[in-house]
Short mmCIF file of C-alpha atoms in Angstrom, two decimals:
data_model
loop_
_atom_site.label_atom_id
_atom_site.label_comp_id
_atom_site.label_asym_id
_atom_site.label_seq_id
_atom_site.Cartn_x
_atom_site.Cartn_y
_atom_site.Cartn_z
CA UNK E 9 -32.72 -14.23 17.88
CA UNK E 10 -29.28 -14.55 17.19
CA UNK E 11 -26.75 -11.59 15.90
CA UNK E 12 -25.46 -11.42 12.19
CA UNK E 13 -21.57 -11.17 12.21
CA UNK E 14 -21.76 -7.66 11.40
CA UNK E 15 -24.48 -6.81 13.90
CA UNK E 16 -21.26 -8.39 16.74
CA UNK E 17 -18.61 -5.96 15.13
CA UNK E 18 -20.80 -3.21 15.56
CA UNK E 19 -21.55 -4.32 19.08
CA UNK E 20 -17.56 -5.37 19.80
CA UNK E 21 -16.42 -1.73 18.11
CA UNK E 22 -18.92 0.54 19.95
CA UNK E 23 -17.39 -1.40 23.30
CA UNK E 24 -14.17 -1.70 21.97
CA UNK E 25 -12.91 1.24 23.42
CA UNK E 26 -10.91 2.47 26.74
CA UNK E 27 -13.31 4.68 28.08
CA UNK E 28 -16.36 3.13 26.24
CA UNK E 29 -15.86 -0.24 28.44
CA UNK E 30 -15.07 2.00 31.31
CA UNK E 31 -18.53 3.16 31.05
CA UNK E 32 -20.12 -0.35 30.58
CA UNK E 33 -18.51 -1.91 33.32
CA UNK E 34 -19.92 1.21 35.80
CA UNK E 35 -23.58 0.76 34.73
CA UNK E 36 -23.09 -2.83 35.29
CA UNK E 37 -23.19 -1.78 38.83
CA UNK E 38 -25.76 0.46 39.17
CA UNK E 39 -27.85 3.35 36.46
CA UNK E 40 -25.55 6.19 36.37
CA UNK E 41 -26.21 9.96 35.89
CA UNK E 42 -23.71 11.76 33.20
CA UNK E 43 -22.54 13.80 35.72
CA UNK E 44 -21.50 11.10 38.34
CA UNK E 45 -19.95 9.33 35.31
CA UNK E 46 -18.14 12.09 34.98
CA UNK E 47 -17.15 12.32 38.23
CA UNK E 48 -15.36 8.47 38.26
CA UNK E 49 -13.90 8.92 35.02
CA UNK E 50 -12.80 12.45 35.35
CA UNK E 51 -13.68 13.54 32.16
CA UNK E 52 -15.53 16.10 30.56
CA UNK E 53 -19.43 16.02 30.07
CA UNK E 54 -18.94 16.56 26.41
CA UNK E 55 -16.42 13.83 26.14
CA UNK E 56 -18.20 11.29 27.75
CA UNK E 57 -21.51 12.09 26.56
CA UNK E 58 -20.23 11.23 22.98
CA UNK E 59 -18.51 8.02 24.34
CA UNK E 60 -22.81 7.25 25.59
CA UNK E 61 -24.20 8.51 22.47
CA UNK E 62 -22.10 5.58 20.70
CA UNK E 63 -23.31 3.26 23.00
CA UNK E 64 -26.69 4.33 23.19
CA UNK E 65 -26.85 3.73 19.19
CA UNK E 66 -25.32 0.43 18.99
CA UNK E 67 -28.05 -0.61 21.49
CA UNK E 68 -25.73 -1.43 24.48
CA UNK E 69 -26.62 1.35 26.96
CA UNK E 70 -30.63 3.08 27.65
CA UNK E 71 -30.53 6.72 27.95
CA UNK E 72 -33.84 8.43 30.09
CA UNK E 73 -33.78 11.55 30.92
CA UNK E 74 -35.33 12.41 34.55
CA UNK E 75 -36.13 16.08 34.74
CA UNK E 76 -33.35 17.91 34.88
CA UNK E 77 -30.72 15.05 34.55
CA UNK E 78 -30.24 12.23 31.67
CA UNK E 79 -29.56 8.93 33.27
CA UNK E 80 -28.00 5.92 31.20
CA UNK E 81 -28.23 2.22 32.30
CA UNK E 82 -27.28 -1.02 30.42
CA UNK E 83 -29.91 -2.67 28.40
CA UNK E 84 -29.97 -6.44 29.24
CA UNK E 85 -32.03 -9.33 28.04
CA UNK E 86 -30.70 -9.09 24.56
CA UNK E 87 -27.82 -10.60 22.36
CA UNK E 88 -25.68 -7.43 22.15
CA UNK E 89 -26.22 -7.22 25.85
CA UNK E 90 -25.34 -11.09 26.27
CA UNK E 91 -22.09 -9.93 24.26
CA UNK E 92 -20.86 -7.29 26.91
CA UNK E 93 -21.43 -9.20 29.97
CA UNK E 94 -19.51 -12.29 28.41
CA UNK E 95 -16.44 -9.80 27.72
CA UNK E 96 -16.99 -7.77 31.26
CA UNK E 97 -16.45 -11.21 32.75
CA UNK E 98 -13.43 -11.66 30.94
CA UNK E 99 -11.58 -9.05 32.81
CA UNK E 100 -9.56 -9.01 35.59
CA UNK E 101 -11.14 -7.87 38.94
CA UNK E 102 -8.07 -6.84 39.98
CA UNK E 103 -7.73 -4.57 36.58
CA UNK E 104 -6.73 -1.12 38.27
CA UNK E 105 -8.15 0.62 36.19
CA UNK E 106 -11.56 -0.70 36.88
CA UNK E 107 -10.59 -0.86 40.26
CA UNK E 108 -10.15 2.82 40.98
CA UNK E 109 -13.64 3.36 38.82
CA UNK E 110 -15.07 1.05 41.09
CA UNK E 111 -13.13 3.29 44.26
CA UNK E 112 -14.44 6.17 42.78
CA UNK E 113 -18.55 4.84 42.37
CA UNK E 114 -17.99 3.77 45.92
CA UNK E 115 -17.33 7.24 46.77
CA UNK E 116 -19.85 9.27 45.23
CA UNK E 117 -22.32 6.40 46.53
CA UNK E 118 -21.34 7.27 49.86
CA UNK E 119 -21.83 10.89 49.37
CA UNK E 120 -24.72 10.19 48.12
CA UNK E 121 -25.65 7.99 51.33
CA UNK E 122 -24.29 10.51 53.49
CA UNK E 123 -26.31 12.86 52.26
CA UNK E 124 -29.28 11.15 52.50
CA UNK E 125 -28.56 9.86 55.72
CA UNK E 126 -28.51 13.75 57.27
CA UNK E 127 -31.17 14.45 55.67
CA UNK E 128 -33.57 11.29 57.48
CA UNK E 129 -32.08 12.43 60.32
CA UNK E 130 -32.98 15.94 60.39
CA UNK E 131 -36.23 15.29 59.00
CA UNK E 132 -37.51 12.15 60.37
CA UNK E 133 -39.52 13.71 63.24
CA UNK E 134 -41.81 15.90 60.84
CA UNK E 135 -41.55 12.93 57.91
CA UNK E 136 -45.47 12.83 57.67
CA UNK E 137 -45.81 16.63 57.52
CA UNK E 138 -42.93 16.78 54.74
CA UNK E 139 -45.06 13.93 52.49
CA UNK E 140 -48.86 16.01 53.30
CA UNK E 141 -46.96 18.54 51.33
CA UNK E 142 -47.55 17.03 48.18
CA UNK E 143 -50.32 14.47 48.21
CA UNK E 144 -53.58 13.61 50.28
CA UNK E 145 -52.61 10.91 52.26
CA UNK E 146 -56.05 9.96 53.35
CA UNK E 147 -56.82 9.14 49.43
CA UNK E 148 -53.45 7.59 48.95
CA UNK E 149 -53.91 5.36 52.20
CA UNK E 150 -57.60 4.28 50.88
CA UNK E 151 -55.85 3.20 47.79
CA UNK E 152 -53.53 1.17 49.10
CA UNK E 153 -55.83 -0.85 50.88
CA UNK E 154 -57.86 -1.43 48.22
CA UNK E 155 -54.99 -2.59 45.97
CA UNK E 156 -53.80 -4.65 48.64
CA UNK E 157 -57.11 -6.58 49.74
CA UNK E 158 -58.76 -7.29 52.72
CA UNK E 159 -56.09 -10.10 53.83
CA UNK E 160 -55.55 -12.00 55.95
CA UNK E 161 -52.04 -11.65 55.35
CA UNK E 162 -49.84 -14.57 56.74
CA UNK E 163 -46.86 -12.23 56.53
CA UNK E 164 -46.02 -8.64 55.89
CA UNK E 165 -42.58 -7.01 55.12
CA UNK E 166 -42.84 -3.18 54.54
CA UNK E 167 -39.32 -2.44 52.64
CA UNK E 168 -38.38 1.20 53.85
CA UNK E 169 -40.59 1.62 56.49
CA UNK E 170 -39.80 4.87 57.72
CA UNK E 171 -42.17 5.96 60.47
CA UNK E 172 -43.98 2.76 60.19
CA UNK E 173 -47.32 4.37 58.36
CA UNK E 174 -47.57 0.82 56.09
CA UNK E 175 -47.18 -1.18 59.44
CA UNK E 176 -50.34 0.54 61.08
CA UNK E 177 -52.29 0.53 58.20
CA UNK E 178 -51.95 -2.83 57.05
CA UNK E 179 -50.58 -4.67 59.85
CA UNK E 180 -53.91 -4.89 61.82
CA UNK E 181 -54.73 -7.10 58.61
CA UNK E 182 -51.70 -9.47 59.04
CA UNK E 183 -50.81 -12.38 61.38
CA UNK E 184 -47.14 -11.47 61.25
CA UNK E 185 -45.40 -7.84 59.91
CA UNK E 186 -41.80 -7.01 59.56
CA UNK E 187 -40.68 -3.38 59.11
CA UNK E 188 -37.08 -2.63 57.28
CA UNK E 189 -35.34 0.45 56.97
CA UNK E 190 -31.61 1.65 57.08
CA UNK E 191 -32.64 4.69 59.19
CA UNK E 192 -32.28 4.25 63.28
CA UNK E 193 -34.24 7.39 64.00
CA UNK E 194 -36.91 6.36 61.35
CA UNK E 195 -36.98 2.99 62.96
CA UNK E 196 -37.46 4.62 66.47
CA UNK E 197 -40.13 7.07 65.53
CA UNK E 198 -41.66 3.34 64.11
CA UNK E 199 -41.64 1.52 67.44
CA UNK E 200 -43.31 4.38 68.80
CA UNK E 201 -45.89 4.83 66.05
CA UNK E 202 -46.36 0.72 66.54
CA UNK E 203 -46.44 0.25 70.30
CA UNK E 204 -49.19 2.95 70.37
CA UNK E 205 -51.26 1.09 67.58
CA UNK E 206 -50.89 -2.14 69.70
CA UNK E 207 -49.79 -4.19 67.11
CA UNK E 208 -47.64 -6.63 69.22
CA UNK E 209 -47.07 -8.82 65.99
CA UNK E 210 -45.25 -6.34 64.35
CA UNK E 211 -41.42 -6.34 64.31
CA UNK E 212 -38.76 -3.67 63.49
CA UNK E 213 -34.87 -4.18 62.04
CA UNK E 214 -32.40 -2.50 60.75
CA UNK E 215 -32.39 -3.78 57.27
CA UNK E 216 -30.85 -2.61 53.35
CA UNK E 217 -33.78 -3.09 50.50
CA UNK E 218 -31.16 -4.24 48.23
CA UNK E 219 -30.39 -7.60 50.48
CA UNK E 220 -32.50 -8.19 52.62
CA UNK E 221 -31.42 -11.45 53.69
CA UNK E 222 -34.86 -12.54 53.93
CA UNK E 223 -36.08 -15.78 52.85
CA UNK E 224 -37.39 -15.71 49.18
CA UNK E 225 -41.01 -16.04 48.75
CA UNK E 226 -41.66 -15.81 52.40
CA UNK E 227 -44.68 -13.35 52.59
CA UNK E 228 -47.79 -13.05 50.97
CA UNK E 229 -47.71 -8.82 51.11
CA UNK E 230 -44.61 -7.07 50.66
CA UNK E 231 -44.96 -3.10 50.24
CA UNK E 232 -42.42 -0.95 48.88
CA UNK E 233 -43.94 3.06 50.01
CA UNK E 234 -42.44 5.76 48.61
CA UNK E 235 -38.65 4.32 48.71
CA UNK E 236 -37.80 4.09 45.09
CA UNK E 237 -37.29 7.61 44.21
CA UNK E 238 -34.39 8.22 46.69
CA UNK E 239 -32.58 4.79 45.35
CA UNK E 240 -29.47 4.82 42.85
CA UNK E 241 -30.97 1.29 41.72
CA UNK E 242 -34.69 1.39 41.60
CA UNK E 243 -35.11 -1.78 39.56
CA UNK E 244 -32.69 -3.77 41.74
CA UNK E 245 -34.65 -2.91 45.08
CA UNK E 246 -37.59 -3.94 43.13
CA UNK E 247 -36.43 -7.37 42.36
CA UNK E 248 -35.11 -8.18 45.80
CA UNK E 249 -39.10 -6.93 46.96
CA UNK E 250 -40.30 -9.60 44.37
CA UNK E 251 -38.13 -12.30 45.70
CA UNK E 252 -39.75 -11.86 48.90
CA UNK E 253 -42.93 -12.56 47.57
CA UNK E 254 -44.78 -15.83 47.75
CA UNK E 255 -47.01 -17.94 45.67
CA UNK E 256 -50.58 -16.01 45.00
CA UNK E 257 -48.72 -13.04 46.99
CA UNK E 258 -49.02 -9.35 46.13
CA UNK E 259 -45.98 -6.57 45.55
CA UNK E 260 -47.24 -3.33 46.19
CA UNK E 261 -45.22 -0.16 45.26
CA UNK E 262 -46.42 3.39 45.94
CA UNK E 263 -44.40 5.90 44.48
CA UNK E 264 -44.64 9.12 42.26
CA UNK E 265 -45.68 9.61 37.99
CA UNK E 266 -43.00 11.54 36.27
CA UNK E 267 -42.72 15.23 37.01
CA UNK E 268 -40.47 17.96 37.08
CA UNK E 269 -40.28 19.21 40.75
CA UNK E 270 -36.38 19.47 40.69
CA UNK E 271 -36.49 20.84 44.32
CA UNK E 272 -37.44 17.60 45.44
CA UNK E 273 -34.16 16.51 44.29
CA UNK E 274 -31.94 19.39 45.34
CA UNK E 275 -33.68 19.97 48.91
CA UNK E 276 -35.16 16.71 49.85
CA UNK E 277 -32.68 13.99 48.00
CA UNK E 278 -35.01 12.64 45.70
CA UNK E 279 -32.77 10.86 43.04
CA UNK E 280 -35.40 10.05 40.48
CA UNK E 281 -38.58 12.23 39.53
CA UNK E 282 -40.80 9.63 39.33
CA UNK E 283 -41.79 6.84 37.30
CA UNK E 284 -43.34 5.61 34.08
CA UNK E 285 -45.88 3.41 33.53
CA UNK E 286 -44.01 1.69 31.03
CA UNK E 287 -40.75 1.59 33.02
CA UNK E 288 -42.65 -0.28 36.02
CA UNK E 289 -44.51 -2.53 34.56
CA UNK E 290 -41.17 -3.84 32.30
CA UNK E 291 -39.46 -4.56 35.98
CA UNK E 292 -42.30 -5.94 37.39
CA UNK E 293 -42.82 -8.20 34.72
CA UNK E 294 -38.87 -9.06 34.67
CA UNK E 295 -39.10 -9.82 38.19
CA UNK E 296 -41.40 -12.85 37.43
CA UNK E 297 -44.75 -11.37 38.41
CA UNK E 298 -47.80 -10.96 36.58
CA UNK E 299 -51.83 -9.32 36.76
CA UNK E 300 -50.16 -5.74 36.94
CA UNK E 301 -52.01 -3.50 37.48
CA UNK E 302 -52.22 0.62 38.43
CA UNK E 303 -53.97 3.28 40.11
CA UNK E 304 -53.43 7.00 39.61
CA UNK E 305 -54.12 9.49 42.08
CA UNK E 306 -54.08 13.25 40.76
CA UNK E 307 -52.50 15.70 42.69
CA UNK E 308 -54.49 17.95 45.36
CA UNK E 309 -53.05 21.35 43.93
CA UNK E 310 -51.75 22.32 40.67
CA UNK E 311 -48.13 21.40 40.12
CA UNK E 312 -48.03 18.96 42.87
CA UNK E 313 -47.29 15.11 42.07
CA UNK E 314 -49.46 12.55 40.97
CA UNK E 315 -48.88 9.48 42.93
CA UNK E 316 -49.07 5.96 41.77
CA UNK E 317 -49.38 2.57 42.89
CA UNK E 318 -48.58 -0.39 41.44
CA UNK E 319 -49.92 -4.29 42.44
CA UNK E 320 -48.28 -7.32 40.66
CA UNK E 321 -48.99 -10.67 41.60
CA UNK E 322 -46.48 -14.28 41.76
CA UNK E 323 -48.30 -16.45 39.73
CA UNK E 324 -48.62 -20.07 40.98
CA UNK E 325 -46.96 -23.00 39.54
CA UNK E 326 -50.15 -24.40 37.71
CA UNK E 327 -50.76 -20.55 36.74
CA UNK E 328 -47.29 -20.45 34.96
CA UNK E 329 -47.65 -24.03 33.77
CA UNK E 330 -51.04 -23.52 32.05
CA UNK E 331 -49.43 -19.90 30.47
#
């Protein structure tokens, strides 16, 4: 439905400001915690958590809060959202303003990687026993393969593969399997885990969930295991995994249910505490697929995490034609 006239100035004023667009032209990149917005901008949290506030209530920016921390991203798919990108595009790329925001992003993104990175590294020998601190993985593993089906899968991919756990489990059910992840020594610890399974039909790169540089709709199982969480872009990993999958394929995503274990974030670089139903299911069906669906697994102590996994289909063409 279109805007009224005044419904635009509203939209125009609230962006119609220095820092304001600033803001808008950040999460255009990527969901954004307060803190690393104030980071780029160099501004106060007070300061620029009035300049969100404004945005938030003319319905150009969606603020969640994730335990500890309040994330803000831009809300899309509507006409005030429509409005921004049109005068985002407008800009100049070589603006230098925007330019040293976007120098600035790039750096606390690579902080952020580094970070990360160290921490794989140090921790990817003992990755299982880190995960069996939190959830039964026997129960999660049973699930999975359930929600996934019995197969045959023509094709595999397994987006963040880590130590390859995904691979053995469901690659004895697949004619072909491809494992991605960003990590060298999770990838080695994978050939290992692989070779010893004997699953010669399995195959291991070096790969970034966020372009993949796959073919689109080129497997009929694509699994996404407990990758989202550490991502400054969950929903943008999650539509380059639906891309991926084909007609009458299945996306599978295991990750966590909102909680509140902040230590997860400050010890083992967790960047969001979970997920909500809601939240999922909105990408999912964004993403094009459909028959969504969810199983909940309680934790196996109290204040542990409740993990979650997610199946979404790709419709056929005569599905979506007779919808």
């Amino acid at each position: 439905m279109a805007m009224s006239a005044e419904q635009a100035v509203e939209v125009l004023r609230a962006a119609g400001e220095p820092t304001r667009l600033r803001i808008l032209a950040l999460l255009a990149r990527e969901e954004l915690a307060v803190l690393e917005l104030c980071r780029v901008l160099d501004q106060s949290q007070p300061r620029v958590s009035r300049h969100l506030k404004l945005l938030a209530e003319a319905g150009l920016v969606e603020r969640f809060p994730d335990g500890a921390w309040v994330f803000y991203r831009l809300l899309t798919g509507r006409e005030a959202g429509a409005l921004v990108a049109q005068a985002l595009a407008l800009i100049d790329p070589a603006d230098p303003v925007l330019l040293r925001d976007a120098e600035r992003l790039d750096a606390v993104r690579a902080e952020r990687e580094a970070e990360a990175g160290e921490y794989f590294a140090r921790n990817a020998a003992r990755w299982d026993e880190i995960r069996s601190l939190y959830v039964s993985e026997a129960d999660v593993e049973a699930a999975i393969l359930a929600a996934a089906g019995p197969g045959p899968f023509r094709r595999m991919i397994d987006l963040g593969t880590g130590a390859g756990r995904m691979l053995t489990l469901l690659g004895p059910h697949a004619e072909r399997a491809l494992g991605l992840d960003l990590s060298q020594q999770m990838l080695n610890i994978a050939r290992s885990r692989v070779a010893r399974a004997g699953l010669d039909r399995c195959e291991l790169r070096h790969g970034d969930i966020f372009g993949t540089g796959l073919p689109g709709q080129s497997a009929d199982l694509v699994v996404v295991h407990q990758v989202l969480h550490y991502l400054g872009d969950p929903a943008a990993a999650l539509r380059e995994a639906a891309r991926l999958v084909a007609e009458g394929g299945r996306l599978l995503i295991v990750d966590f249910a909102p909680h509140a274990l902040e230590f997860l974030r400050e010890q083992h670089q967790h960047r969001r505490l979970g997920f909500s139903e809601a939240e999922m299911n909105r990408w999912l069906a964004e993403a094009g697929l459909a028959e969504i669906a969810a199983v909940e697994l309680p934790p196996i102590r109290d204040g542990g995490l409740t993990v979650k996994i997610w199946s979404a289909v790709r419709p056929s063409a005569r599905q979506r034609s007779a919808a």
